[in-house]
């Protein structure tokens, strides 16, 4: 459900405004209405945003640094001032690291080019040049090399590598050399000197990387403190820029939203602050921030709803309504009792073993436990347990369970379609309720007409003895539904336009409804494919293990564990994605969900 909100408007004397905002931030329950004017032009705010981005990038970079197994990472005690110093230190180290990397690449390139010529001192080449001789360095293919160059240019072969000849020529200054081949340009350093430069640069890079690792072990808490401080400044600046000035800039006016539950505390604070304020109910035109306030099981599914978009304030929060379906759909898609039991036990053990678990992590673990339990019971419908069929066991209890719950592939296929039809019809009922709440009953009449039409037709098909399809009672119901659909699909508009829109809605319903229901076949298909793949891994584990009393079981266990780990990962991913797709597309569409709500974010430190 969506928490009820109150609109808050208050006036504060300009000299007391900054102190008032700091106190309001400490209260931490008021969502300030941000206004965009001045935000892009405010230099201080933009500088803080850029600084925040730099700090975040630096923190992520340090968190990626590799640590020794016995390294102790400091997670507390950092200060914002030290965090800003660390930012400058890291920037300096990274700049130096980049410069040295470029130098290292240059040295590596020069070294590779010089290695084919061997180790010699360039100074000796320069001495020959002073004595009137020119030394040229050339390379060509074996076929292109001519022995006559030895007499003509004093050519001397230095190296032969992969059918390529590397040679030098020694000629007097002024002598023309007519060689149509590649001439090499060598480094100004000897190979020994290049090796020394390369090693020195590489060592300097290693030293910088060690310093970065040390900073990652000791200063991440300082960076986090600095990020928190800068983010606080950003939020404060946005609030200041969202303030309207009145009465010759003497009074500051600001608007915000508070949950109804926080109203007494806010009123007490404002009365103590001697600020003028008004608290009012929202009107339809207001863009009210959304605070989801579901309890227990339904609260665990709120992150899934947020992945799509939050509802508008005057909409129904669909989280409690899609949660049971999502739970069942996940179980059917994963479809293996063994996998479900593994998820449930794993999440349970982690809850007991982990020392400190955040509230958000607790919700995730609870969700995993619920989905694991759903998978366990869904797997009993087919009897799949880690790819094996438990109903092949000739145990009385197992056979009794099989008689009670077992469904074959045809029955699972039909179950998927039935669940889809139920969810879509439930969504249409919610749409009618939502339309009634938002706009009034007459806007829901057409939707109610479709609901009655579909339910009555389904009833006639399932129970022809009570009300045959096409019988007089059924035709009367269809006529009433037709009036509701064709004359009330757009209340207040021209009657002929309503009829035209009714035909358009009928076309969309006829084509879309069948496709929506068929989309739920994936519940059956994913569970079936996952079970088949699990069975394949079981067969591989048994068939590929060698006939050895020691090695055989080890190989079998390895194939079993690795195979099922891969299969479980893929199937869990699919079991999350496809129920989300059914929820966000089929269910939300048929329930008339619009979304687009803005999340409630209180102004706090």
XYZ file of C-alpha atoms in Angstrom:
605
model
C 0.000 0.000 0.000
C 0.990 3.628 -0.494
C 1.586 5.672 2.648
C -0.730 8.660 2.980
C 1.002 12.005 2.543
C 0.401 15.556 3.675
C 1.487 18.666 1.813
C 3.608 20.975 3.926
C 4.207 24.661 3.201
C 6.117 26.931 5.549
C 7.539 30.440 5.762
C 10.769 31.222 7.599
C 12.512 34.517 8.307
C 15.579 34.793 6.055
C 18.106 35.239 8.892
C 16.932 32.044 10.568
C 16.541 30.036 7.375
C 19.873 28.211 7.249
C 19.637 27.193 10.902
C 16.061 26.087 10.275
C 17.097 23.918 7.317
C 19.834 22.230 9.335
C 17.303 21.395 12.051
C 14.845 20.181 9.422
C 17.524 17.920 7.981
C 18.160 16.413 11.398
C 14.433 15.676 11.673
C 14.804 13.672 8.443
C 11.176 13.130 7.395
C 10.325 16.022 5.043
C 10.520 15.423 1.295
C 11.391 18.806 -0.193
C 9.837 19.713 -3.534
C 12.832 20.442 -5.743
C 12.597 23.139 -8.376
C 14.943 23.119 -11.322
C 15.472 26.840 -11.667
C 19.036 27.848 -10.915
C 20.351 24.319 -10.413
C 22.212 24.133 -13.733
C 23.627 27.653 -13.324
C 24.718 27.359 -9.706
C 28.515 27.022 -9.836
C 28.907 25.789 -6.261
C 26.315 23.054 -6.735
C 27.831 21.918 -10.031
C 31.307 21.850 -8.464
C 30.005 19.692 -5.625
C 28.298 17.338 -8.089
C 31.538 16.944 -10.036
C 33.450 16.429 -6.794
C 30.942 13.788 -5.711
C 31.364 11.955 -9.014
C 35.153 12.028 -8.634
C 34.918 10.680 -5.098
C 32.562 7.888 -6.176
C 34.829 6.917 -9.076
C 37.870 6.913 -6.781
C 36.082 4.796 -4.185
C 35.037 2.243 -6.817
C 38.583 2.128 -8.172
C 40.063 1.500 -4.723
C 37.442 -1.136 -3.949
C 38.578 -3.045 -7.040
C 42.167 -3.232 -5.804
C 43.364 -6.780 -4.987
C 44.153 -7.504 -1.341
C 46.284 -10.114 0.311
C 44.403 -12.864 2.122
C 45.584 -11.657 5.521
C 45.065 -7.954 4.752
C 43.082 -5.962 7.315
C 40.706 -3.480 5.690
C 39.769 -0.484 7.836
C 36.044 0.210 7.526
C 35.520 2.812 10.259
C 37.038 5.993 11.603
C 37.423 7.925 8.359
C 36.847 11.669 8.113
C 35.598 13.798 5.253
C 38.682 16.041 5.370
C 40.987 13.046 5.043
C 38.787 11.719 2.236
C 39.386 14.858 0.177
C 43.133 14.511 0.784
C 42.965 10.887 -0.353
C 41.189 12.021 -3.520
C 44.088 14.342 -4.373
C 46.637 11.649 -3.530
C 44.887 9.110 -5.733
C 44.599 11.604 -8.593
C 48.343 12.288 -8.372
C 49.168 8.583 -8.233
C 46.899 7.777 -11.168
C 48.350 10.592 -13.270
C 51.863 9.359 -12.539
C 50.760 5.782 -13.188
C 49.386 6.762 -16.585
C 52.551 8.644 -17.527
C 54.764 5.736 -16.510
C 52.573 3.270 -18.394
C 53.052 5.275 -21.577
C 56.802 5.381 -21.000
C 56.847 1.646 -20.339
C 55.030 0.946 -23.591
C 57.533 3.126 -25.445
C 60.502 1.351 -23.873
C 58.957 -2.036 -24.662
C 58.487 -1.044 -28.295
C 62.051 0.262 -28.619
C 63.444 -2.818 -26.893
C 61.596 -5.155 -29.250
C 62.902 -3.225 -32.253
C 66.485 -3.295 -30.932
C 66.630 -6.956 -29.882
C 67.130 -8.198 -33.444
C 70.258 -6.011 -33.735
C 71.837 -7.130 -30.500
C 73.335 -5.069 -27.713
C 75.612 -2.250 -28.871
C 76.430 1.264 -27.769
C 74.921 4.019 -29.941
C 77.934 6.131 -28.960
C 80.125 3.907 -31.129
C 77.882 4.627 -34.118
C 78.249 8.339 -33.469
C 82.057 7.980 -33.330
C 82.055 6.352 -36.758
C 79.946 9.212 -38.074
C 82.498 11.709 -36.730
C 85.215 9.713 -38.495
C 83.376 10.122 -41.808
C 81.467 6.869 -41.998
C 77.717 6.340 -42.167
C 76.154 3.207 -40.650
C 72.747 2.197 -42.037
C 70.404 -0.397 -40.553
C 68.259 -2.327 -43.044
C 65.967 -5.337 -43.201
C 64.562 -7.287 -46.112
C 63.457 -10.766 -47.102
C 65.976 -13.504 -47.832
C 65.021 -13.381 -51.496
C 65.538 -9.616 -51.730
C 68.970 -9.659 -50.092
C 71.875 -9.501 -52.582
C 75.372 -10.741 -51.841
C 76.820 -7.949 -53.985
C 75.890 -5.409 -51.327
C 78.775 -6.710 -49.219
C 81.301 -5.345 -51.703
C 79.328 -2.301 -52.793
C 78.153 -1.044 -49.381
C 80.195 -3.144 -46.950
C 76.962 -4.879 -45.932
C 77.172 -7.178 -42.922
C 74.361 -9.508 -41.883
C 73.541 -9.107 -38.193
C 70.598 -11.484 -37.829
C 68.222 -13.739 -39.711
C 64.722 -14.275 -38.290
C 61.782 -15.954 -40.059
C 63.128 -15.554 -43.590
C 64.032 -11.948 -42.899
C 67.561 -10.581 -43.052
C 68.761 -7.786 -40.785
C 71.993 -6.162 -41.948
C 74.015 -2.965 -41.690
C 75.943 -0.984 -44.268
C 79.102 1.028 -43.633
C 79.780 3.689 -46.237
C 81.697 6.928 -46.466
C 79.854 10.202 -46.147
C 78.500 11.346 -49.464
C 78.339 7.890 -50.976
C 74.905 7.298 -52.471
C 73.086 4.148 -51.303
C 70.497 2.842 -53.734
C 68.565 0.232 -51.717
C 64.812 -0.028 -52.250
C 64.215 -1.766 -48.923
C 63.103 -0.884 -45.409
C 65.532 1.150 -43.308
C 65.243 0.828 -39.544
C 65.277 3.752 -37.141
C 66.811 2.668 -33.871
C 66.644 3.957 -30.331
C 69.131 6.410 -28.938
C 69.829 3.941 -26.119
C 71.587 0.619 -25.997
C 69.654 -2.569 -25.314
C 71.177 -2.786 -21.836
C 70.174 0.780 -21.050
C 66.642 0.169 -22.364
C 66.335 -2.917 -20.161
C 67.372 -0.810 -17.178
C 64.865 1.939 -18.047
C 62.112 -0.632 -18.574
C 62.769 -2.361 -15.252
C 63.036 0.936 -13.370
C 59.754 2.175 -14.829
C 58.039 -1.131 -14.137
C 59.244 -1.006 -10.540
C 57.923 2.550 -10.176
C 54.532 1.408 -11.488
C 54.498 -1.453 -8.986
C 55.263 0.986 -6.177
C 52.329 3.175 -7.210
C 50.032 0.146 -7.337
C 51.169 -0.854 -3.845
C 50.341 2.634 -2.600
C 46.877 2.378 -4.159
C 46.334 -0.997 -2.491
C 47.416 0.487 0.842
C 44.993 3.373 0.403
C 42.224 0.909 -0.443
C 42.898 -0.923 2.818
C 43.082 2.136 5.056
C 41.192 5.051 3.516
C 37.927 3.830 1.974
C 36.040 4.897 5.092
C 37.431 8.421 4.660
C 36.250 8.506 1.061
C 32.806 7.306 2.148
C 32.693 10.051 4.781
C 33.677 12.632 2.170
C 31.004 11.350 -0.227
C 28.392 11.593 2.512
C 29.497 15.131 3.332
C 29.443 16.284 -0.300
C 26.085 14.611 -0.940
C 24.739 16.439 2.096
C 26.010 19.721 0.658
C 24.395 18.925 -2.685
C 21.035 18.189 -1.080
C 21.284 21.340 1.026
C 22.095 23.443 -2.046
C 19.161 21.964 -3.951
C 16.846 22.813 -1.081
C 18.213 26.360 -0.951
C 17.674 26.740 -4.695
C 14.143 25.330 -4.378
C 13.239 28.081 -1.932
C 11.038 30.957 -3.042
C 11.694 34.431 -1.682
C 8.767 36.601 -0.654
C 8.135 39.975 0.992
C 11.232 41.608 -0.390
C 13.451 38.594 0.251
C 12.679 38.754 3.965
C 10.757 35.488 4.063
C 11.659 32.107 2.601
C 8.874 29.861 1.318
C 9.375 26.169 0.757
C 7.117 23.209 0.014
C 7.459 19.590 0.979
C 5.675 16.357 1.785
C 5.498 14.305 4.944
C 3.945 10.919 5.733
C 0.806 11.200 7.832
C 2.495 9.082 10.505
C 5.211 11.738 10.885
C 2.797 14.679 11.120
C 2.789 14.991 14.956
C 6.597 15.092 15.118
C 6.797 17.650 12.302
C 4.141 19.859 13.887
C 5.975 19.763 17.207
C 9.215 20.745 15.482
C 7.619 23.598 13.520
C 5.820 24.947 16.578
C 9.102 24.943 18.455
C 10.823 26.702 15.539
C 8.156 29.443 15.465
C 7.791 29.029 11.705
C 4.528 29.681 9.917
C 3.297 26.518 8.243
C 0.304 24.914 6.600
C -0.435 21.201 6.348
C -2.968 20.170 3.722
C -4.212 17.105 1.903
C -2.898 16.580 -1.634
C -5.039 17.565 -4.603
C -5.202 15.561 -7.864
C -2.786 17.928 -9.618
C -0.015 17.392 -7.053
C 2.967 15.198 -7.854
C 2.993 13.422 -4.514
C 6.120 11.405 -3.636
C 5.517 7.698 -3.169
C 6.383 5.778 -0.023
C 5.447 2.103 -0.215
C 4.347 0.870 3.169
C 3.643 -2.830 2.760
C 4.101 -5.162 5.687
C 5.608 -8.608 6.096
C 5.609 -10.825 3.028
C 4.463 -8.080 0.662
C 7.267 -5.713 1.711
C 9.826 -8.202 0.380
C 8.409 -7.795 -3.134
C 8.633 -3.985 -3.169
C 12.080 -3.955 -4.881
C 10.542 -5.892 -7.785
C 7.862 -3.233 -8.204
C 10.511 -0.487 -8.059
C 12.425 -2.178 -10.879
C 9.529 -1.233 -13.158
C 8.237 2.055 -11.764
C 6.437 3.297 -8.710
C 2.675 3.824 -8.874
C 1.130 7.258 -8.875
C -0.269 8.496 -5.593
C -3.900 7.990 -6.608
C -3.250 4.510 -8.018
C -3.491 1.171 -6.276
C -0.157 -0.266 -5.215
C -0.119 -3.597 -7.027
C 2.698 -5.085 -4.926
C 0.410 -7.061 -2.566
C -1.589 -8.309 -5.550
C 1.224 -9.564 -7.769
C 3.346 -10.972 -4.906
C 1.439 -14.296 -4.512
C 1.414 -14.821 -8.277
C 5.119 -14.030 -8.566
C 5.900 -16.503 -5.815
C 3.973 -19.286 -7.577
C 5.361 -18.384 -11.006
C 8.946 -18.475 -9.729
C 8.364 -21.924 -8.285
C 6.873 -23.241 -11.522
C 9.676 -21.768 -13.654
C 12.419 -23.246 -11.479
C 10.359 -26.385 -10.985
C 12.862 -28.485 -9.025
C 12.187 -29.301 -5.375
C 15.882 -29.895 -4.781
C 16.808 -26.458 -6.065
C 14.090 -24.880 -3.952
C 15.280 -26.712 -0.849
C 18.852 -25.614 -1.571
C 17.815 -21.947 -1.857
C 15.758 -22.101 1.320
C 18.446 -23.832 3.399
C 21.217 -21.621 1.987
C 19.380 -18.395 2.843
C 18.446 -19.729 6.284
C 22.010 -20.748 7.129
C 23.339 -17.385 5.987
C 20.883 -15.592 8.264
C 22.164 -17.548 11.247
C 25.862 -17.442 10.351
C 26.257 -13.830 9.201
C 27.180 -11.496 12.029
C 25.744 -8.238 10.763
C 22.896 -8.173 8.258
C 21.349 -4.922 7.066
C 17.583 -4.564 6.935
C 17.635 -4.582 3.133
C 19.698 -7.780 3.139
C 17.255 -9.377 5.575
C 14.422 -8.614 3.163
C 16.348 -10.184 0.285
C 17.092 -13.307 2.324
C 13.442 -13.565 3.353
C 12.425 -13.263 -0.292
C 14.861 -16.039 -1.238
C 13.424 -18.237 1.507
C 9.873 -17.659 0.290
C 10.786 -18.289 -3.342
C 12.760 -21.374 -2.338
C 9.783 -22.755 -0.417
C 7.510 -22.030 -3.385
C 9.913 -23.879 -5.683
C 10.032 -26.855 -3.337
C 6.256 -27.275 -3.352
C 5.953 -26.521 -7.082
C 8.541 -29.211 -7.745
C 6.338 -31.747 -5.964
C 3.779 -31.331 -8.748
C 6.161 -33.085 -11.145
C 8.326 -34.906 -8.594
C 11.632 -33.436 -9.834
C 14.411 -33.350 -7.233
C 17.833 -32.367 -8.623
C 16.802 -33.744 -11.998
C 15.599 -37.099 -10.660
C 11.942 -38.075 -10.320
C 11.209 -38.946 -6.696
C 7.932 -40.570 -7.724
C 9.952 -43.431 -9.195
C 10.685 -44.467 -5.604
C 8.425 -47.274 -4.420
C 7.887 -45.790 -0.968
C 4.329 -45.685 0.410
C 4.619 -42.057 1.500
C 6.005 -40.971 -1.877
C 3.357 -42.876 -3.814
C 0.624 -41.407 -1.621
C 1.997 -37.923 -2.317
C 2.057 -38.714 -6.027
C -1.619 -39.627 -5.974
C -2.427 -36.327 -4.275
C -0.389 -33.752 -6.202
C 1.284 -35.247 -9.283
C 0.579 -33.532 -12.610
C 1.799 -34.761 -15.988
C 3.041 -32.457 -18.755
C -0.417 -31.910 -20.249
C -1.831 -30.985 -16.869
C 1.106 -28.633 -16.157
C 0.517 -26.982 -19.526
C -3.138 -26.420 -18.700
C -2.261 -25.214 -15.205
C -0.011 -22.525 -16.693
C -2.800 -21.253 -18.938
C -5.336 -21.338 -16.095
C -3.019 -19.349 -13.828
C -2.523 -16.842 -16.625
C -6.262 -16.444 -17.143
C -6.794 -16.021 -13.395
C -4.104 -13.348 -13.085
C -5.367 -11.439 -16.114
C -8.952 -11.503 -14.839
C -7.748 -10.432 -11.415
C -5.859 -7.586 -13.077
C -9.017 -6.461 -14.880
C -10.913 -6.447 -11.581
C -8.178 -4.275 -10.064
C -8.424 -2.003 -13.098
C -12.126 -1.501 -12.460
C -11.463 -0.748 -8.790
C -8.671 1.661 -9.725
C -10.849 3.480 -12.255
C -13.601 3.819 -9.676
C -11.204 5.267 -7.102
C -9.504 7.638 -9.524
C -12.320 8.860 -11.772
C -15.636 7.506 -10.524
C -17.782 4.432 -11.090
C -18.998 5.325 -14.584
C -15.426 5.173 -15.898
C -15.191 1.569 -14.716
C -18.457 0.401 -16.301
C -16.851 -0.711 -19.590
C -14.165 -2.681 -17.767
C -16.819 -4.308 -15.574
C -18.704 -5.197 -18.759
C -15.671 -7.020 -20.119
C -15.181 -8.837 -16.817
C -18.791 -10.027 -16.759
C -18.633 -11.030 -20.435
C -15.489 -13.114 -19.984
C -16.580 -14.698 -16.706
C -20.053 -15.562 -17.999
C -18.597 -17.112 -21.152
C -16.107 -19.134 -19.124
C -18.928 -20.257 -16.817
C -21.034 -21.364 -19.797
C -18.139 -23.368 -21.217
C -17.304 -25.028 -17.897
C -20.877 -25.598 -16.694
C -23.095 -26.030 -19.765
C -25.678 -27.840 -17.666
C -26.296 -24.714 -15.603
C -26.084 -22.039 -18.313
C -25.380 -23.310 -21.839
C -23.256 -21.194 -24.131
C -25.581 -19.058 -26.276
C -28.645 -19.754 -24.146
C -31.170 -17.018 -23.448
C -29.733 -16.085 -20.018
C -26.265 -15.996 -21.508
C -27.387 -13.854 -24.445
C -29.112 -11.427 -22.067
C -25.869 -11.098 -20.104
C -23.936 -10.542 -23.332
C -26.348 -7.810 -24.420
C -25.991 -6.030 -21.087
C -22.220 -6.308 -21.374
C -22.338 -4.921 -24.925
C -24.218 -1.843 -23.710
C -21.662 -1.336 -20.944
C -18.716 -1.792 -23.319
C -19.962 0.282 -26.257
C -21.638 3.146 -24.421
C -19.438 3.625 -21.350
C -15.903 3.097 -22.602
C -15.326 6.888 -22.666
C -17.971 8.613 -20.528
C -18.799 12.164 -21.537
C -17.887 11.755 -25.206
C -20.101 11.573 -28.281
C -22.189 8.387 -28.432
C -20.936 7.502 -31.922
C -17.359 8.020 -30.791
C -18.063 5.699 -27.869
C -19.375 3.020 -30.220
C -16.320 3.367 -32.457
C -13.997 3.139 -29.492
C -15.981 0.131 -28.311
C -15.255 -1.696 -31.562
C -11.584 -0.753 -31.267
C -11.456 -2.047 -27.690
C -13.179 -5.230 -28.812
C -10.545 -5.779 -31.483
C -7.724 -5.177 -29.000
C -9.339 -7.463 -26.453
C -9.902 -10.271 -28.961
C -6.330 -10.171 -30.259
C -4.502 -9.206 -27.082
C -6.207 -11.427 -24.532
C -5.319 -14.669 -26.295
C -1.701 -13.595 -26.708
C -1.495 -12.555 -23.072
C -2.791 -15.911 -21.845
C -0.488 -17.857 -24.166
C 2.476 -15.943 -22.717
C 1.986 -17.920 -19.521
C 3.001 -21.122 -21.321
C 6.548 -20.106 -20.391
C 5.776 -21.204 -16.815
C 5.443 -24.771 -18.042
C 8.216 -24.580 -20.654
C 10.898 -23.221 -18.326
C 10.172 -25.761 -15.618
C 10.204 -28.597 -18.141
C 13.456 -27.517 -19.820
C 15.193 -27.014 -16.482
C 14.183 -30.480 -15.330
C 15.368 -32.062 -18.579
C 18.737 -30.310 -18.372
C 19.140 -31.381 -14.749
C 18.449 -34.965 -15.790
C 21.076 -34.680 -18.529
C 23.689 -33.635 -15.978
C 22.733 -36.608 -13.822
C 23.220 -38.922 -16.802
C 26.574 -37.320 -17.590
C 27.691 -37.706 -13.986
C 26.896 -41.420 -14.052
C 27.976 -42.161 -17.616
C 31.252 -40.220 -17.745
C 32.692 -41.335 -14.413
C 35.493 -43.910 -14.890
C 35.149 -47.444 -13.581
C 37.436 -46.849 -10.629
C 36.519 -47.251 -6.976
C 38.318 -44.035 -5.977
C 38.406 -41.716 -8.998
C 34.958 -42.701 -10.295
C 32.889 -41.272 -7.415
C 35.036 -38.113 -7.348
C 34.466 -37.444 -11.058
C 30.771 -38.221 -10.690
C 30.369 -35.778 -7.796
C 32.311 -33.057 -9.648
C 30.145 -33.362 -12.764
C 27.007 -33.446 -10.620
C 27.945 -30.360 -8.586
C 29.265 -28.276 -11.491
C 26.414 -29.263 -13.802
C 23.690 -28.509 -11.302
C 25.399 -25.256 -10.277
C 25.307 -24.079 -13.905
C 21.740 -25.274 -14.370
C 20.578 -23.691 -11.129
C 22.167 -20.347 -11.993
C 20.557 -20.284 -15.434
C 17.176 -21.431 -14.160
C 17.081 -19.038 -11.203
C 17.873 -16.211 -13.598
C 15.052 -17.305 -15.886
C 12.716 -17.855 -12.944
C 13.244 -14.216 -11.942
C 13.139 -12.615 -15.380
C 10.094 -14.362 -16.852
C 7.704 -13.861 -13.901
C 8.820 -10.212 -13.934
C 7.940 -10.056 -17.603
C 4.505 -11.575 -16.977
C 3.978 -9.134 -14.109
C 5.194 -5.986 -15.852
C 3.566 -6.675 -19.223
C 0.517 -8.919 -18.963
C -0.614 -8.181 -15.403
C 0.200 -4.464 -15.259
C -1.297 -3.865 -18.706
C -4.582 -5.584 -17.912
C -4.787 -3.879 -14.525
C -4.471 -0.448 -16.157
C -1.294 0.340 -14.256
C 0.205 3.687 -15.299
C 3.027 4.221 -12.824
C 5.458 7.094 -13.013
C 5.450 8.002 -9.332
C 8.418 9.774 -7.763
C 10.062 8.084 -4.788
C 9.782 9.686 -1.364
C 13.250 10.929 -0.392
C 13.321 12.788 2.907
C 15.743 15.657 3.413
C 18.170 14.298 5.979
C 21.831 14.157 6.839
